[in-house]
XYZ file of C-alpha atoms in Angstrom:
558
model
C -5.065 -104.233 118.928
C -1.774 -104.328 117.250
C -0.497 -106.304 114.525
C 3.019 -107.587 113.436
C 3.517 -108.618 109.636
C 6.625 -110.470 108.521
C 7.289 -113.165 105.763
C 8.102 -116.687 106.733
C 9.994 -118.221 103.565
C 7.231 -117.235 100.328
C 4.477 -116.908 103.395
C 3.306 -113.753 104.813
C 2.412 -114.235 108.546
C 0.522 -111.608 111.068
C 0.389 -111.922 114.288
C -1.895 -110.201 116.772
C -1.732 -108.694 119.910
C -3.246 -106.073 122.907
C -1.165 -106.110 126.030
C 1.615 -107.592 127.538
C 4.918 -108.641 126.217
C 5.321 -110.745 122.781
C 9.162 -112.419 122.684
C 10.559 -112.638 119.084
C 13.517 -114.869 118.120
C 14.218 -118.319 117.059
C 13.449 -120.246 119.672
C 10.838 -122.100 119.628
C 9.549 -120.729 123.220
C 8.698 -117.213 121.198
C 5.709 -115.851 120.461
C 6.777 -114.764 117.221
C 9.340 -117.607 115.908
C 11.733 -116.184 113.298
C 12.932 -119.094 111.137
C 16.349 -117.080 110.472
C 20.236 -118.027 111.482
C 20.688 -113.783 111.577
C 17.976 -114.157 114.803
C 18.700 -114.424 118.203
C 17.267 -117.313 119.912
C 15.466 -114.332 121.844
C 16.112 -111.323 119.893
C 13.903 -108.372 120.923
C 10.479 -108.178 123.202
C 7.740 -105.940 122.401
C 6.024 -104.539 125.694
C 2.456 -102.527 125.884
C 2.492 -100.636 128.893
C -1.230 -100.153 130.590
C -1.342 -96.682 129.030
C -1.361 -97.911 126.143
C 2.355 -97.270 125.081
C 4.633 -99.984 122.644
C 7.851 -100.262 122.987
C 10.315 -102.235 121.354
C 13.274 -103.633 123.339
C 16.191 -105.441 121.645
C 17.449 -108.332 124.080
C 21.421 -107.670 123.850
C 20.711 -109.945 119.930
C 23.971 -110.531 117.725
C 22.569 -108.769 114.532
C 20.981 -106.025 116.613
C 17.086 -104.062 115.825
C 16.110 -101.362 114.164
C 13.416 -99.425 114.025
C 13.135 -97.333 110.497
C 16.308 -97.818 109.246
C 17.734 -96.274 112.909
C 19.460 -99.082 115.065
C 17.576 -99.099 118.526
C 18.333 -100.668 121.729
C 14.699 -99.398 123.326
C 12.160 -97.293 121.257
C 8.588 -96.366 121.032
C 6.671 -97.520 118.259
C 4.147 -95.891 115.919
C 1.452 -97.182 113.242
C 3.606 -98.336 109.913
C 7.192 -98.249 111.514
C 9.163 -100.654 109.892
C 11.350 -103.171 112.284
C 14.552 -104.858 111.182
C 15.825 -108.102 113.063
C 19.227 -108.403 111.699
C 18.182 -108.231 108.217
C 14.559 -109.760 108.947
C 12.174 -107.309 108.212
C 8.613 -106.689 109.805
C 5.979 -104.088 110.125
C 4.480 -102.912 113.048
C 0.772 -101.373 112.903
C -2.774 -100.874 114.715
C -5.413 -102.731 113.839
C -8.843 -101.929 113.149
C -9.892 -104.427 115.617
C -12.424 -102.639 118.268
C -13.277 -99.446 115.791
C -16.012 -101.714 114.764
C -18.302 -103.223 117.391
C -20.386 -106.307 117.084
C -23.083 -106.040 120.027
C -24.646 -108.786 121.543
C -28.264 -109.815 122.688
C -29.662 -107.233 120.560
C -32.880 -108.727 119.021
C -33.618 -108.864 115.161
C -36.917 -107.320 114.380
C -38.850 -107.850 110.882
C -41.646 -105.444 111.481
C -41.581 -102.457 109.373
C -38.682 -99.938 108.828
C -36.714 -103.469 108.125
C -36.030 -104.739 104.803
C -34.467 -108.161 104.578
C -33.652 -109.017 100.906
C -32.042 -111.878 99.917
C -29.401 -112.389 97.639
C -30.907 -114.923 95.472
C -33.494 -112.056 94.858
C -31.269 -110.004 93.402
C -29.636 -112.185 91.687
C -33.143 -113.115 89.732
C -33.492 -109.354 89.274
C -30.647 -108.955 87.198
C -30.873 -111.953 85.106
C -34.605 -110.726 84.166
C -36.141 -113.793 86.204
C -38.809 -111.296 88.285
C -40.395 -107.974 88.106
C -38.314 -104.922 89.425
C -39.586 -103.308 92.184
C -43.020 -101.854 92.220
C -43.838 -102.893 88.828
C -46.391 -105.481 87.748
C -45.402 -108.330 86.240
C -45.391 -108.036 82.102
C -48.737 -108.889 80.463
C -50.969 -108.566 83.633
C -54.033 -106.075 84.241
C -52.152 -103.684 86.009
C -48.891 -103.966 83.820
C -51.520 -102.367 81.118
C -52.693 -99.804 83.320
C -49.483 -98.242 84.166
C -48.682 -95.525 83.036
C -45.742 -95.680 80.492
C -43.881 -93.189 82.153
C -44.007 -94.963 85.427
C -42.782 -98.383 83.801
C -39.398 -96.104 82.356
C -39.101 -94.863 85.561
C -39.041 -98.187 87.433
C -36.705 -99.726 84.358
C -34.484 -96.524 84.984
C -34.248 -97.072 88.837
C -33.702 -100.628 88.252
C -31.148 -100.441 85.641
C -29.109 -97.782 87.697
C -27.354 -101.410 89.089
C -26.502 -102.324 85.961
C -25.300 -98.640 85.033
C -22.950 -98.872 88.624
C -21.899 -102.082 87.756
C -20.900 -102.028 84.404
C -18.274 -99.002 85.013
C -17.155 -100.802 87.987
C -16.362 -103.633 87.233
C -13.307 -103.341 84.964
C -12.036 -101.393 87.641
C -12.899 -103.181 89.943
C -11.578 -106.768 89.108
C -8.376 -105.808 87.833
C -5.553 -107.284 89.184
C -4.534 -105.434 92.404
C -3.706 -106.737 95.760
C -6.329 -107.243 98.474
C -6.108 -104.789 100.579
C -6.514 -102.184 97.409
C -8.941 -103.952 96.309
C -11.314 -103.517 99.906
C -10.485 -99.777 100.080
C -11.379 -99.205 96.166
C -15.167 -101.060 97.096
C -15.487 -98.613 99.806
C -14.594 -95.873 97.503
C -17.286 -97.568 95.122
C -19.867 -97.834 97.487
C -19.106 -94.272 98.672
C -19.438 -92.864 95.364
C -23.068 -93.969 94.598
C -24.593 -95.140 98.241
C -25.895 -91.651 100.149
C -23.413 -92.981 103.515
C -21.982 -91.252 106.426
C -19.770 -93.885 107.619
C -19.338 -97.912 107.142
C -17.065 -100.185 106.924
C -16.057 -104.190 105.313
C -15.310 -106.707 107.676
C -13.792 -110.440 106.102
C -13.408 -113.766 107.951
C -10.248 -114.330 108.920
C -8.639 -117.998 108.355
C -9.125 -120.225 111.436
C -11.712 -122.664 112.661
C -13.745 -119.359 113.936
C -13.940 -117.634 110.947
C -14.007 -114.301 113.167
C -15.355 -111.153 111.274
C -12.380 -108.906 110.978
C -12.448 -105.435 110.081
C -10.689 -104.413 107.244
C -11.444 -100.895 105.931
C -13.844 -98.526 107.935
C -14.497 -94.887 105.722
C -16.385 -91.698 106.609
C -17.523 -89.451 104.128
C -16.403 -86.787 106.911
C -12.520 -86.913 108.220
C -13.524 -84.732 111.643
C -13.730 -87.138 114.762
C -13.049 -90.040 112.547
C -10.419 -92.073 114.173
C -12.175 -91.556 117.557
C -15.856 -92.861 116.732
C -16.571 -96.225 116.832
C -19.248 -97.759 114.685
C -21.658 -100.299 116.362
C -23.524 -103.049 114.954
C -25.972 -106.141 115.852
C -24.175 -109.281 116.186
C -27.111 -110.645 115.943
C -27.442 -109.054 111.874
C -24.544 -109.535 111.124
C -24.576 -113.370 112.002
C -28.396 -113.294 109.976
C -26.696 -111.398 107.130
C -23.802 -114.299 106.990
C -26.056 -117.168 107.730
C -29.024 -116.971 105.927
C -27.121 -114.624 102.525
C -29.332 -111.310 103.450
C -29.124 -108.289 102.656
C -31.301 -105.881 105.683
C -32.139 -102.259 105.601
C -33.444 -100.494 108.109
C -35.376 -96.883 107.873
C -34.901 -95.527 110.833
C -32.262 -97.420 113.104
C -33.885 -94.831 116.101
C -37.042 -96.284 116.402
C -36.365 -99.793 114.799
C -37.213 -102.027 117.850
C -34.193 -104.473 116.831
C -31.684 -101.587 117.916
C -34.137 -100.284 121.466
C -31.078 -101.768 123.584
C -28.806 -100.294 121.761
C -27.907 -97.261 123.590
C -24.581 -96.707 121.788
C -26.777 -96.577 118.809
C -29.305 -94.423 120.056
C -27.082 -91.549 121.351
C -25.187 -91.888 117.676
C -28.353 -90.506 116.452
C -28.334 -93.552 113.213
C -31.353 -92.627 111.114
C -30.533 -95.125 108.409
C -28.011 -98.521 108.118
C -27.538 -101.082 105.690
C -25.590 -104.697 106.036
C -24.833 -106.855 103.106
C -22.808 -110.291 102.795
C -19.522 -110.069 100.989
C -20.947 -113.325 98.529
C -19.944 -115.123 96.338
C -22.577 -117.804 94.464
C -23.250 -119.238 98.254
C -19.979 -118.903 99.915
C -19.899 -115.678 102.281
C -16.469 -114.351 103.041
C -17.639 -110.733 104.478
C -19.881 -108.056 105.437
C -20.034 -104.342 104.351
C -21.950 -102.285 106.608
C -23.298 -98.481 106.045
C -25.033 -96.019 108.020
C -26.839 -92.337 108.027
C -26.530 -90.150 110.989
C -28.425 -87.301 109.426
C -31.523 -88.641 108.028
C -34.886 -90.555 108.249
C -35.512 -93.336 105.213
C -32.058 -92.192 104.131
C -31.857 -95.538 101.835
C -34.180 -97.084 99.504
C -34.590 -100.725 98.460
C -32.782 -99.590 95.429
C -29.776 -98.579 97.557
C -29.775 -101.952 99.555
C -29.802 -104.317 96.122
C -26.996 -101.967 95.054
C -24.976 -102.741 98.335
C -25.788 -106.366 97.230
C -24.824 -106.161 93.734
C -21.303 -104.292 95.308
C -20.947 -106.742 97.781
C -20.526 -109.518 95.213
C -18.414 -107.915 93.132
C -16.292 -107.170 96.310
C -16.284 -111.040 96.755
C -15.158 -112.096 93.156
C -12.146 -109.186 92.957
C -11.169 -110.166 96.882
C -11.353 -114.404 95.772
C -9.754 -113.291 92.617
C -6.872 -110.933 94.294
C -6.351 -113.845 96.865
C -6.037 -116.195 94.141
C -3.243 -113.859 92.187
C -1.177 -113.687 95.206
C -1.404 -117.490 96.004
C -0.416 -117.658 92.493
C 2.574 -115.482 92.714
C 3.483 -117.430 96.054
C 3.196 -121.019 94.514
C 5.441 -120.004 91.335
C 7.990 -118.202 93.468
C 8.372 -121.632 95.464
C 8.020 -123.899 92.312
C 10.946 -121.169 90.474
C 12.992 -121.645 94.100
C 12.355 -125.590 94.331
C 13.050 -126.428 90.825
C 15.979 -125.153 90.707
C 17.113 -128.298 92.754
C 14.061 -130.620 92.432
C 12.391 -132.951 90.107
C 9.260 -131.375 88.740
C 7.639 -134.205 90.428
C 8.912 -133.976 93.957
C 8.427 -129.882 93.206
C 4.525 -130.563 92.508
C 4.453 -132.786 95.697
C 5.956 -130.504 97.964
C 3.491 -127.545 96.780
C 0.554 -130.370 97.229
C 1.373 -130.459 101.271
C 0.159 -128.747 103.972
C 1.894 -125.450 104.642
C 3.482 -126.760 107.928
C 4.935 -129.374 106.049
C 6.055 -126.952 103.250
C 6.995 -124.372 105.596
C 9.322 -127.284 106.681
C 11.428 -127.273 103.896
C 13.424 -124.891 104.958
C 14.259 -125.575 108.639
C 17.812 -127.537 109.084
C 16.058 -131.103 110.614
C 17.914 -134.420 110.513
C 17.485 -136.804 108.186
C 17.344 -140.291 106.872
C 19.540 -140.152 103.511
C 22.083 -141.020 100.812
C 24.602 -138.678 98.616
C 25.791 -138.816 95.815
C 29.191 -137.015 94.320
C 30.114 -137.195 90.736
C 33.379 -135.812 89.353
C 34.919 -135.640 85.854
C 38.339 -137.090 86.051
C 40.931 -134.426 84.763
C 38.847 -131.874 83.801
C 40.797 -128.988 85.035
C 43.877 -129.891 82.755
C 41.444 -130.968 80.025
C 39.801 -127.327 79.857
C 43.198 -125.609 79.715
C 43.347 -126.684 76.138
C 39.510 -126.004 75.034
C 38.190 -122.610 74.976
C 36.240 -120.864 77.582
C 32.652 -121.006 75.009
C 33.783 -124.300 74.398
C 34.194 -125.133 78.293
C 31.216 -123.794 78.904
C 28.903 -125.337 75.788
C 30.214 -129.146 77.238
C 30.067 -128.711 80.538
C 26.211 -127.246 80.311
C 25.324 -130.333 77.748
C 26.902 -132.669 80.281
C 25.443 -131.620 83.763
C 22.243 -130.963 81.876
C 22.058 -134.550 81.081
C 23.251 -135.904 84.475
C 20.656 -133.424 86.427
C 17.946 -134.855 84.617
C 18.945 -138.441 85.770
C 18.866 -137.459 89.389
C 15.857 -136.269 88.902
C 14.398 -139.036 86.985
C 14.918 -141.275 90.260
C 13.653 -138.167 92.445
C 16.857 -136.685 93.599
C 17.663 -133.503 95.023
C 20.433 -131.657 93.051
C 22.387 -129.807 96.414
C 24.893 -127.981 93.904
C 27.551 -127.938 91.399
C 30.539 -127.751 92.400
C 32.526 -126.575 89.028
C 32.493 -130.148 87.105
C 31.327 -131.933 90.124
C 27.731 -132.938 90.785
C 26.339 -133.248 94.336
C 23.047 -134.833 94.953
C 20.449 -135.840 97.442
C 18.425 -138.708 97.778
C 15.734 -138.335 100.729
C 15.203 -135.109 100.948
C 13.523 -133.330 101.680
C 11.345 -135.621 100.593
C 11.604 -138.968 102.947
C 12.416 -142.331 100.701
C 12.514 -145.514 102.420
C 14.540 -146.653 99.294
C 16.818 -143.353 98.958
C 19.966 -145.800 98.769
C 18.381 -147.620 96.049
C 17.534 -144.598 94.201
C 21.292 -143.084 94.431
C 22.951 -146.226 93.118
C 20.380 -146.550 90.182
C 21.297 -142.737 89.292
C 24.968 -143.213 89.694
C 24.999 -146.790 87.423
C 22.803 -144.864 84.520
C 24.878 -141.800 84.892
C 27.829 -143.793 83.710
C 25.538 -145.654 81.103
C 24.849 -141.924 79.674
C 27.760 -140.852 79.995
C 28.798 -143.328 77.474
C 26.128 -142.584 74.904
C 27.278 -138.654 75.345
C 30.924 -139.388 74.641
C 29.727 -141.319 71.412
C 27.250 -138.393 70.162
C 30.610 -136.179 70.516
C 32.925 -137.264 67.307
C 34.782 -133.951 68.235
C 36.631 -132.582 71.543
C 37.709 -135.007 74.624
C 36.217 -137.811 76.180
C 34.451 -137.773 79.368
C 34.909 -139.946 82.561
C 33.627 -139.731 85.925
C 33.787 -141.220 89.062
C 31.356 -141.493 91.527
C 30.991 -141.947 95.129
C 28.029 -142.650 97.284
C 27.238 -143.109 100.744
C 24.154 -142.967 103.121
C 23.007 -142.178 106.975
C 21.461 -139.453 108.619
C 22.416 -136.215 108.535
C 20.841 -132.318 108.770
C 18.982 -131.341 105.698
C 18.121 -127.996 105.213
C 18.531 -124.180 103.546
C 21.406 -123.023 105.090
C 23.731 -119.909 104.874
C 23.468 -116.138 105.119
C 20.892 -113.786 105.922
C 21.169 -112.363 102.362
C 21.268 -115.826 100.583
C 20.746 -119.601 101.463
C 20.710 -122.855 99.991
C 19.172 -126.383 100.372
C 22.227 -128.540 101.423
C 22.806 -131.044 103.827
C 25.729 -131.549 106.689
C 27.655 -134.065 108.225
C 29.984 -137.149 108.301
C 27.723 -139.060 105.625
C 28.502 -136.049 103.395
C 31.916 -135.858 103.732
C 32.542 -139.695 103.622
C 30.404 -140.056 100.317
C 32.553 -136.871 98.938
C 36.083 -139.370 99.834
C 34.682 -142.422 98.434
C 34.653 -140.672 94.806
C 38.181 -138.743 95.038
C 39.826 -141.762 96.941
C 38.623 -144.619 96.191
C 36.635 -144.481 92.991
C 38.515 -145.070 89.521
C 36.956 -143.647 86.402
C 34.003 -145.093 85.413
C 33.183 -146.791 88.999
C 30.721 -146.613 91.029
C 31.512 -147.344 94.698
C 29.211 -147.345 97.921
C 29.796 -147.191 101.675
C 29.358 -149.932 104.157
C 25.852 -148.305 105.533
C 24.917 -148.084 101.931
C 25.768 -151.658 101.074
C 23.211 -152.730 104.469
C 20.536 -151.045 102.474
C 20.421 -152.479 99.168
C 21.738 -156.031 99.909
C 20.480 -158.566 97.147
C 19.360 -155.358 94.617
C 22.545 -155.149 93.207
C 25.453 -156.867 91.896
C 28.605 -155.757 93.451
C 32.725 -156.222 94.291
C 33.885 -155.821 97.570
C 36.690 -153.439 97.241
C 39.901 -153.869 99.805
C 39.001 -151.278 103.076
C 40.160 -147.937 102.572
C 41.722 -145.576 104.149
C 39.726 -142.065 104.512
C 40.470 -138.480 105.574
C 39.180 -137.862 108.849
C 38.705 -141.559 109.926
C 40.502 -143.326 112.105
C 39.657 -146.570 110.849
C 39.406 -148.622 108.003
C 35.851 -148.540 106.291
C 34.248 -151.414 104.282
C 33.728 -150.259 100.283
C 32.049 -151.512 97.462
C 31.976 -151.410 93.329
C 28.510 -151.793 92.136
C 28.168 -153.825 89.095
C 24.753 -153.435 88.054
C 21.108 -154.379 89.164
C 21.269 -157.570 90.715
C 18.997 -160.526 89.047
C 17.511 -163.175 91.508
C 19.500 -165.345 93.134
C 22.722 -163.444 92.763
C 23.036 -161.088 96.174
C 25.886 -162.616 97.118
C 29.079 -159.790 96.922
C 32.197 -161.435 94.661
C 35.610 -160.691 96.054
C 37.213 -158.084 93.523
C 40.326 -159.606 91.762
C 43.758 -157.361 92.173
């Protein structure tokens, strides 16, 4: 099995394969789909040949392939080579996947050489709740004819958990990613568990919750990557299941493994399967084995495994948690930087196709806004640059937070100029609504900032809206892109502010006015005249919020 890793906006995405050919590119016919304007809708193939070869073949793409920082038009790959499409990189690797074998329609015996422990055992163990193994219970007959040494001996053997786990688990638990985190437990396990080889398997996400293998170790390096290490499906699904921990003495003569023939010719004297757990979720299994010898494990050694195996599950919950963490506050730091904190917190709240959306150029239902300060340029000439600088942050500071007040989407500054949003990329069946409100208290503000200011010039600003459809999405280079949206409605919303607005107005398009018909109070402008249209278009002055009974537009007077 092979694997290819690659990140798909703040997501990391793997994708799985054996044989035949897996098509990478931007169309949506791929196997892999690369969400990236440097792809080719078909970019490059990867082919496995029936020896076993991969090769990666670039399909004449614009931005070209390369394979480990050497551009490639056909090359073989290895374990951990590093591919570039365009600038879109991915890793290519084996998998563990068949190294570790889950046999079927082997039966699960409980006679003896098998020790099935559960984890709600141990559990009581530790928190003092029952007697530790092979001593009587505290006041009782035989508790007083024990010998005192035997009673420290059992306390010792019992308490070498604690020992394990108290040096452990600062280590441990620290804050690591995941896949250190599963190689350090086997390391752990290693160190105090008397193991020739085993391994941690975790379910992968998916409605099958399939056991994957994650790290397999062998306290020997000789013939490693050529064994394969073979267990009962049939344990492994009791060990999930029912939260059991089973030992067994001697895996040769253990009826449960006489079908196994793998197992038999292995020689595996000893083995030990515990669930990766968590109170009483199970995410995993860690699995050991003994080639060598006969009762190689004790019931000591198995609650051990246990007591590992949990701590495995907290730092693995805990790493996944960290890294979801880092995800969601590299998205929130990306969205908020032109989003309400509300819309932000909404957007996170979806489901990851719909977040994953976000940044894939899709048409839209929507309305934009532009607002300009009249004169600025000439104003500025005679203020300096700290001064420039300390009101035009105080200013666009205040006018952001309006837009986002009424959920808008700020698409950019353009010097003095404000463009925003309103409908994405969050749909709003009242987005027109929304952008005239903005506009009429961004005028109303801008008023109460002029009168704060008993120094420096007066502001004025005009603004221009106008709604439709139109493609919303990031958009630009490979290296950078931004949310923005595209077409006519943009550019006609951007000429109703420069040619038609006067300071201090704020005028809407025709498809705009259709929206918000009886919400507001407005003047119905003479038709203008725009760049890039061949006719005259219908424009309107809005007022102010309509009250009832007064939707009917009043002829501006010249």
């Amino acid at each position: 099995m092979y694997r290819l890793t690659y990140q798909d906006g703040d997501s990391p995405q793997n994708y799985s394969f054996a044989t035949g050919e897996v098509l990478m590119g931007r169309s949506p016919e791929c196997q892999v789909v690369l969400k990236d304007f440097g792809i080719s809708r078909n970019h490059a193939k990867i082919v496995v040949d029936e020896e076993g070869n991969v090769r990666i073949i670039d399909l004449k793409s614009k931005n070209g392939t390369t394979v480990n920082g050497v551009p490639v038009v056909e090359a073989l790959l290895k374990d951990g080579d590093k591919i570039l499409l365009g600038k879109l990189p991915l890793s290519f690797g084996k998998t563990l996947e068949g190294k570790v074998v889950l046999d079927d329609d082997k039966p699960l015996s409980e006679e003896a050489g098998t020790i099935i422990r559960s984890v709600g055992e141990l559990s009581k163990l530790l928190s003092g709740e029952m007697p530790v193994p092979g001593m009587a219970a505290p006041g009782s007959s035989a508790a007083k004819k024990a010998p005192a040494s035997a009673e420290v001996q059992e306390i010792e053997k019992s308490n070498r958990i604690l020992k394990v786990l108290t040096k452990v688990a600062e280590t441990l638990i620290a804050v690591r990613p995941v896949e250190e985190v599963l190689h350090q437990v086997m390391d752990i396990v290693f160190d105090h568990i008397p193991a020739d080889r085993g391994f941690l398997m975790l379910h992968e996400d998916g409605p099958e919750k399939k056991l994957m293998p994650m790290v397999i170790k062998h306290r020997k390096a000789e013939g490693a990557d050529s064994q394969k290490i073979a267990i009962s499906k049939t344990i492994a699904d009791r060990v999930v299941k029912d939260r059991v921990s089973i030992l067994t003495s001697d895996a040769m003569v253990d009826p449960r493994f006489s079908a196994g023939d793998s197992i038999r010719f292995q020689g595996i004297r000893s083995a030990m399967c515990a669930p990766v757990w968590n109170k009483e979720q199970v995410i995993g299994i860690i699995f050991v084995d003994s080639m060598m010898l006969t009762n190689c494990f004790t019931l000591n050694d198995l609650d051990l495994l246990t007591a590992l195996a949990n701590y495995a599950a907290v730092a693995v919950e805990r790493a996944r948690l960290n890294q979801k963490i880092v995800a969601e506050e590299k998205k929130r730091e990306r969205l908020g930087r032109f989003l309400s904190p509300q819309v932000t917190s909404r957007i996170l709240a979806t489901s990851e196709s719909q977040s994953a959306a976000l940044g894939v150029p899709e048409e839209k239902e929507l309305s934009v806004l532009f607002a300009d300060i009249v004169g600025f340029t000439s104003m500025s000439e005679k203020m300096s640059p700290a001064a420039v600088a300390l009101l035009l942050n105080d200013y666009l500071s205040r006018m952001t937070d309006i837009i986002f007040k009424y959920d808008g989407t700020l698409d950019k500054y353009i010097g003095d100029a404000i463009m925003a949003v309103f409908g994405a990329p969050l749909e709003m069946t009242d987005h027109a609504s929304r952008a005239i409100k903005s506009g009429l208290e961004m005028q109303a503000r801008l008023a109460e900032f002029n009168a704060e200011r008993k120094e420096g010039p007066h502001l004025r600003i005009r603004i221009g809206i106008n709604s439709g459809r139109a493609v919303a999405g990031e958009i630009g280079s490979i290296n950078k892109k931004e949310y923005t949206v595209l077409g006519d409605v943009v550019n006609t919303a951007s000429r109703l502010e420069s040619s038609v607005a006067k300071p201090g107005m704020v005028v809407i398009g025709e498809n705009t006015w259709e929206m918000v018909k009886g919400q507001f109070n407005v003047n119905v402008l003479p038709k203008a005249t725009l760049k890039g249209k061949e006719k005259e278009v219908a424009v309107f002055e809005v007022l102010s919020v309509a009250v009832p009974d007064a939707a009917t537009p009043v002829q501006r007077e010249a």
